[in-house]
């Protein structure tokens, strides 16, 4: 089957997933490995027969002063979208809180670039299974709830509980999805308008999770894969052909309508 692995972390963390990818590749599966761009050479040394998709945590080096940015907002379409999608940015702008605004803007731009690369790849090269690794739990949840792609979380330690760091990360990625005109993950939680630690805990506990440690047994993962291979009826991947075509053309507004139309 087609398997995508998304993981963000240092070389020691990523190496564990690269070794797993090599095992899955030997089992005959097609692997796309989405991770930090600086780890590409090392990952491909461990498992050369797979596709590596580089993810960049962009550095925001806009040297313009806060007031200059605000004055030029009307001419900056990207900034308008980011501000509209992030209530915290709106509050910081209203209060002229330059430190908070610039900090949040840097995080949002990084989340937008990183998140859009992941979602673009999952959409245009749709896997049969997504393995969400270290610091990538949001994408596992997004694939499962919004894109209707089977996903599991694979952690190098016991299943984490939601924290303030999780909360900040999930909110930032979700705001980034909104700025891209994609359905936000929070919309899949009835009556909720923003993430809380309890929601994240609920989502993490509800996902199939496996601990990736020194005693990891690949057969545990093979059982999950076999259940996907043996499904009796074709899986609705959450997107119609029209949705995929709209997304590939960059028409995210139309793709959003198509995605909602198929009931994701």
CSV table of C-alpha atoms in Angstrom, one decimal:
chain,number,residue,atom,x,y,z
A,1,UNK,CA,0.0,0.0,0.0
A,2,UNK,CA,1.0,3.7,-0.2
A,3,UNK,CA,2.2,4.9,3.2
A,4,UNK,CA,3.2,8.5,4.2
A,5,UNK,CA,5.2,9.2,7.3
A,6,UNK,CA,5.3,12.7,8.8
A,7,UNK,CA,7.8,13.4,11.5
A,8,UNK,CA,9.4,16.6,12.9
A,9,UNK,CA,12.4,16.4,15.2
A,10,UNK,CA,16.1,16.1,15.6
A,11,UNK,CA,18.3,13.5,13.9
A,12,UNK,CA,18.0,10.9,16.7
A,13,UNK,CA,14.2,11.0,16.6
A,14,UNK,CA,13.9,11.0,12.8
A,15,UNK,CA,16.4,8.0,12.5
A,16,UNK,CA,13.9,5.7,14.3
A,17,UNK,CA,11.2,6.5,11.7
A,18,UNK,CA,13.7,6.1,8.8
A,19,UNK,CA,14.6,2.6,10.1
A,20,UNK,CA,10.8,1.8,10.2
A,21,UNK,CA,10.4,3.1,6.7
A,22,UNK,CA,13.2,0.8,5.5
A,23,UNK,CA,11.4,-2.2,7.1
A,24,UNK,CA,8.1,-1.2,5.5
A,25,UNK,CA,9.8,-0.7,2.1
A,26,UNK,CA,11.3,-4.2,2.3
A,27,UNK,CA,7.7,-5.5,2.9
A,28,UNK,CA,6.9,-4.0,-0.5
A,29,UNK,CA,5.1,-0.8,0.5
A,30,UNK,CA,5.6,2.5,-1.2
A,31,UNK,CA,6.8,5.1,1.2
A,32,UNK,CA,6.7,8.9,1.2
A,33,UNK,CA,8.8,10.3,4.1
A,34,UNK,CA,7.9,13.9,5.1
A,35,UNK,CA,10.5,15.4,7.5
A,36,UNK,CA,12.9,18.2,8.2
A,37,UNK,CA,14.8,19.1,5.0
A,38,UNK,CA,18.2,19.0,6.8
A,39,UNK,CA,17.8,15.3,7.5
A,40,UNK,CA,17.3,14.3,3.9
A,41,UNK,CA,20.8,12.8,3.2
A,42,UNK,CA,20.8,10.8,6.5
A,43,UNK,CA,17.3,9.5,6.0
A,44,UNK,CA,18.0,8.4,2.4
A,45,UNK,CA,21.2,6.6,3.6
A,46,UNK,CA,19.0,4.6,6.0
A,47,UNK,CA,16.2,3.9,3.5
A,48,UNK,CA,17.2,4.9,-0.1
A,49,UNK,CA,14.2,3.3,-1.9
A,50,UNK,CA,11.6,5.8,-0.9
A,51,UNK,CA,10.5,9.3,-1.6
A,52,UNK,CA,11.7,12.1,0.7
A,53,UNK,CA,9.6,15.2,0.9
A,54,UNK,CA,11.5,18.1,2.6
A,55,UNK,CA,9.7,20.2,5.2
A,56,UNK,CA,11.0,23.7,5.9
A,57,UNK,CA,10.4,25.5,9.2
A,58,UNK,CA,10.8,28.9,7.5
A,59,UNK,CA,12.4,31.7,9.3
A,60,UNK,CA,10.5,35.0,9.2
A,61,UNK,CA,13.1,37.7,8.6
A,62,UNK,CA,10.8,40.6,7.7
A,63,UNK,CA,12.8,43.6,8.8
A,64,UNK,CA,9.9,46.1,8.6
A,65,UNK,CA,8.7,47.7,11.8
A,66,UNK,CA,5.4,46.8,13.3
A,67,UNK,CA,3.7,50.1,12.3
A,68,UNK,CA,5.1,49.8,8.7
A,69,UNK,CA,3.5,46.3,8.4
A,70,UNK,CA,0.2,47.6,9.7
A,71,UNK,CA,0.2,50.6,7.4
A,72,UNK,CA,0.8,48.3,4.4
A,73,UNK,CA,-1.7,45.6,5.4
A,74,UNK,CA,-4.1,46.7,2.6
A,75,UNK,CA,-1.4,45.8,0.0
A,76,UNK,CA,-0.3,42.5,1.6
A,77,UNK,CA,-2.8,39.8,0.7
A,78,UNK,CA,-1.0,37.1,2.7
A,79,UNK,CA,-0.9,39.2,5.8
A,80,UNK,CA,-4.6,39.9,5.5
A,81,UNK,CA,-5.4,36.2,5.3
A,82,UNK,CA,-3.1,35.4,8.3
A,83,UNK,CA,-4.7,38.1,10.4
A,84,UNK,CA,-8.3,37.1,9.5
A,85,UNK,CA,-7.6,33.5,10.4
A,86,UNK,CA,-6.0,34.2,13.8
A,87,UNK,CA,-8.0,35.9,16.6
A,88,UNK,CA,-4.8,36.4,18.6
A,89,UNK,CA,-3.2,38.3,15.8
A,90,UNK,CA,-6.3,40.5,15.5
A,91,UNK,CA,-6.2,41.2,19.3
A,92,UNK,CA,-2.5,42.1,19.2
A,93,UNK,CA,-3.0,44.4,16.2
A,94,UNK,CA,-6.0,46.1,17.9
A,95,UNK,CA,-3.8,46.7,21.1
A,96,UNK,CA,-0.8,47.7,19.0
A,97,UNK,CA,1.1,45.0,20.9
A,98,UNK,CA,4.1,44.8,18.5
A,99,UNK,CA,6.0,42.1,20.4
A,100,UNK,CA,3.1,39.7,20.5
A,101,UNK,CA,2.1,40.5,17.0
A,102,UNK,CA,5.5,39.9,15.4
A,103,UNK,CA,6.0,36.7,17.5
A,104,UNK,CA,2.6,35.3,16.4
A,105,UNK,CA,3.2,36.4,12.8
A,106,UNK,CA,6.5,34.5,12.6
A,107,UNK,CA,4.8,31.4,14.0
A,108,UNK,CA,1.8,31.6,11.7
A,109,UNK,CA,4.0,32.0,8.6
A,110,UNK,CA,6.1,29.1,9.6
A,111,UNK,CA,3.0,27.0,10.3
A,112,UNK,CA,1.4,28.0,7.0
A,113,UNK,CA,4.5,27.0,4.9
A,114,UNK,CA,5.1,23.8,6.8
A,115,UNK,CA,1.4,22.8,7.0
A,116,UNK,CA,0.6,23.6,3.4
A,117,UNK,CA,3.5,21.4,2.2
A,118,UNK,CA,2.1,18.4,4.3
A,119,UNK,CA,-1.5,18.9,3.2
A,120,UNK,CA,-0.5,19.5,-0.4
A,121,UNK,CA,1.4,16.2,-0.4
A,122,UNK,CA,-1.3,14.2,1.3
A,123,UNK,CA,-3.8,15.6,-1.2
A,124,UNK,CA,-1.9,15.2,-4.4
A,125,UNK,CA,-0.2,11.9,-3.4
A,126,UNK,CA,-3.0,10.5,-1.2
A,127,UNK,CA,-1.7,7.6,0.9
A,128,UNK,CA,-3.7,4.5,2.1
A,129,UNK,CA,-2.2,5.1,5.5
A,130,UNK,CA,-0.6,8.1,7.3
A,131,UNK,CA,1.8,7.5,10.1
A,132,UNK,CA,2.0,10.6,12.2
A,133,UNK,CA,5.2,10.7,14.1
A,134,UNK,CA,6.9,13.0,16.7
A,135,UNK,CA,5.4,16.5,16.8
A,136,UNK,CA,3.0,15.6,13.9
A,137,UNK,CA,-0.1,14.5,15.8
A,138,UNK,CA,-2.1,17.4,14.4
A,139,UNK,CA,-1.6,16.1,10.8
A,140,UNK,CA,-2.7,12.6,12.0
A,141,UNK,CA,-5.9,14.1,13.4
A,142,UNK,CA,-6.4,16.3,10.3
A,143,UNK,CA,-6.0,13.4,7.9
A,144,UNK,CA,-8.4,11.2,9.8
A,145,UNK,CA,-11.1,13.7,10.5
A,146,UNK,CA,-11.0,16.1,7.6
A,147,UNK,CA,-9.4,14.2,4.7
A,148,UNK,CA,-10.8,10.8,5.8
A,149,UNK,CA,-7.4,9.1,5.4
A,150,UNK,CA,-6.6,6.3,7.9
A,151,UNK,CA,-3.9,7.4,10.2
A,152,UNK,CA,-2.1,6.2,13.3
A,153,UNK,CA,0.2,8.0,15.7
A,154,UNK,CA,3.6,6.4,16.3
A,155,UNK,CA,5.5,8.0,19.2
A,156,UNK,CA,9.1,7.5,20.4
A,157,UNK,CA,7.7,7.6,23.9
A,158,UNK,CA,4.4,6.7,25.6
A,159,UNK,CA,1.3,8.4,24.0
A,160,UNK,CA,1.7,12.1,25.0
A,161,UNK,CA,-1.0,14.0,26.8
A,162,UNK,CA,-2.1,17.4,25.6
A,163,UNK,CA,-0.1,20.3,26.9
A,164,UNK,CA,0.1,24.1,26.4
A,165,UNK,CA,2.8,23.4,23.8
A,166,UNK,CA,0.3,21.0,22.0
A,167,UNK,CA,-2.4,23.7,22.3
A,168,UNK,CA,-0.2,26.4,20.8
A,169,UNK,CA,1.0,24.1,18.0
A,170,UNK,CA,-2.5,22.7,17.0
A,171,UNK,CA,-4.1,26.2,17.1
A,172,UNK,CA,-1.3,27.6,14.9
A,173,UNK,CA,-1.6,24.8,12.3
A,174,UNK,CA,-5.4,25.1,12.4
A,175,UNK,CA,-5.3,28.8,11.8
A,176,UNK,CA,-2.9,28.2,9.0
A,177,UNK,CA,-5.4,25.8,7.4
A,178,UNK,CA,-8.0,28.4,7.6
A,179,UNK,CA,-5.7,31.0,5.9
A,180,UNK,CA,-5.3,28.4,3.1
A,181,UNK,CA,-9.1,28.2,2.7
A,182,UNK,CA,-9.0,24.6,3.9
A,183,UNK,CA,-11.6,23.3,6.5
A,184,UNK,CA,-10.1,23.7,10.0
A,185,UNK,CA,-9.8,20.6,12.2
A,186,UNK,CA,-11.7,22.4,15.0
A,187,UNK,CA,-14.8,22.4,12.8
A,188,UNK,CA,-15.0,18.7,13.3
A,189,UNK,CA,-15.7,19.1,17.0
A,190,UNK,CA,-19.3,20.2,17.3
A,191,UNK,CA,-19.9,23.4,19.2
A,192,UNK,CA,-16.2,24.2,19.6
A,193,UNK,CA,-14.6,27.2,18.2
A,194,UNK,CA,-11.1,26.7,19.5
A,195,UNK,CA,-8.8,24.0,20.9
A,196,UNK,CA,-8.4,23.2,24.5
A,197,UNK,CA,-6.0,20.8,26.2
A,198,UNK,CA,-9.0,18.5,27.0
A,199,UNK,CA,-10.0,18.3,23.3
A,200,UNK,CA,-6.5,17.4,22.3
A,201,UNK,CA,-6.3,14.8,25.0
A,202,UNK,CA,-9.6,13.4,23.7
A,203,UNK,CA,-8.3,13.2,20.2
A,204,UNK,CA,-5.0,11.7,21.0
A,205,UNK,CA,-6.6,9.0,23.2
A,206,UNK,CA,-9.0,8.2,20.4
A,207,UNK,CA,-6.4,7.5,17.8
A,208,UNK,CA,-4.6,4.2,17.2
A,209,UNK,CA,-1.2,4.8,18.8
A,210,UNK,CA,1.9,2.7,19.0
A,211,UNK,CA,5.0,3.3,21.0
A,212,UNK,CA,8.1,3.4,18.8
A,213,UNK,CA,10.9,2.3,21.2
A,214,UNK,CA,13.9,-0.1,21.2
A,215,UNK,CA,11.5,-3.0,21.7
A,216,UNK,CA,9.2,-2.0,18.8
A,217,UNK,CA,7.8,-5.0,17.0
A,218,UNK,CA,7.0,-4.1,13.3
A,219,UNK,CA,4.3,-6.9,13.4
A,220,UNK,CA,2.1,-4.6,15.4
A,221,UNK,CA,2.1,-2.2,12.5
A,222,UNK,CA,1.8,-4.9,10.0
A,223,UNK,CA,-1.6,-5.9,11.6
A,224,UNK,CA,-2.9,-2.4,11.0
A,225,UNK,CA,-1.6,-2.4,7.4
A,226,UNK,CA,-3.2,-5.8,6.7
A,227,UNK,CA,-6.6,-4.6,7.9
A,228,UNK,CA,-6.4,-1.8,5.4
A,229,UNK,CA,-5.3,-4.1,2.6
A,230,UNK,CA,-8.2,-6.5,3.4
A,231,UNK,CA,-11.0,-4.0,3.4
A,232,UNK,CA,-13.9,-5.5,1.5
A,233,UNK,CA,-15.2,-2.3,-0.1
A,234,UNK,CA,-13.4,0.7,-1.7
A,235,UNK,CA,-12.6,3.4,0.9
A,236,UNK,CA,-14.1,6.8,0.5
A,237,UNK,CA,-10.9,8.9,0.8
A,238,UNK,CA,-12.8,12.0,1.7
A,239,UNK,CA,-12.3,13.8,-1.6
A,240,UNK,CA,-14.0,13.6,-4.9
A,241,UNK,CA,-12.1,13.7,-8.1
A,242,UNK,CA,-13.2,17.3,-8.5
A,243,UNK,CA,-11.8,18.2,-5.1
A,244,UNK,CA,-8.4,16.8,-6.0
A,245,UNK,CA,-8.4,18.6,-9.3
A,246,UNK,CA,-9.4,21.9,-7.7
A,247,UNK,CA,-6.7,21.5,-5.0
A,248,UNK,CA,-4.0,20.6,-7.5
A,249,UNK,CA,-4.8,23.7,-9.5
A,250,UNK,CA,-4.5,25.9,-6.4
A,251,UNK,CA,-8.2,26.7,-6.2
A,252,UNK,CA,-8.5,26.0,-2.5
A,253,UNK,CA,-11.9,27.7,-2.2
A,254,UNK,CA,-13.5,25.3,-4.7
A,255,UNK,CA,-11.7,22.3,-3.2
A,256,UNK,CA,-13.0,23.3,0.2
A,257,UNK,CA,-16.6,23.3,-1.2
A,258,UNK,CA,-15.9,19.9,-2.8
A,259,UNK,CA,-14.6,18.5,0.5
A,260,UNK,CA,-17.6,19.7,2.4
A,261,UNK,CA,-19.9,18.2,-0.3
A,262,UNK,CA,-18.6,14.7,0.2
A,263,UNK,CA,-19.3,14.9,3.9
A,264,UNK,CA,-15.8,14.9,5.4
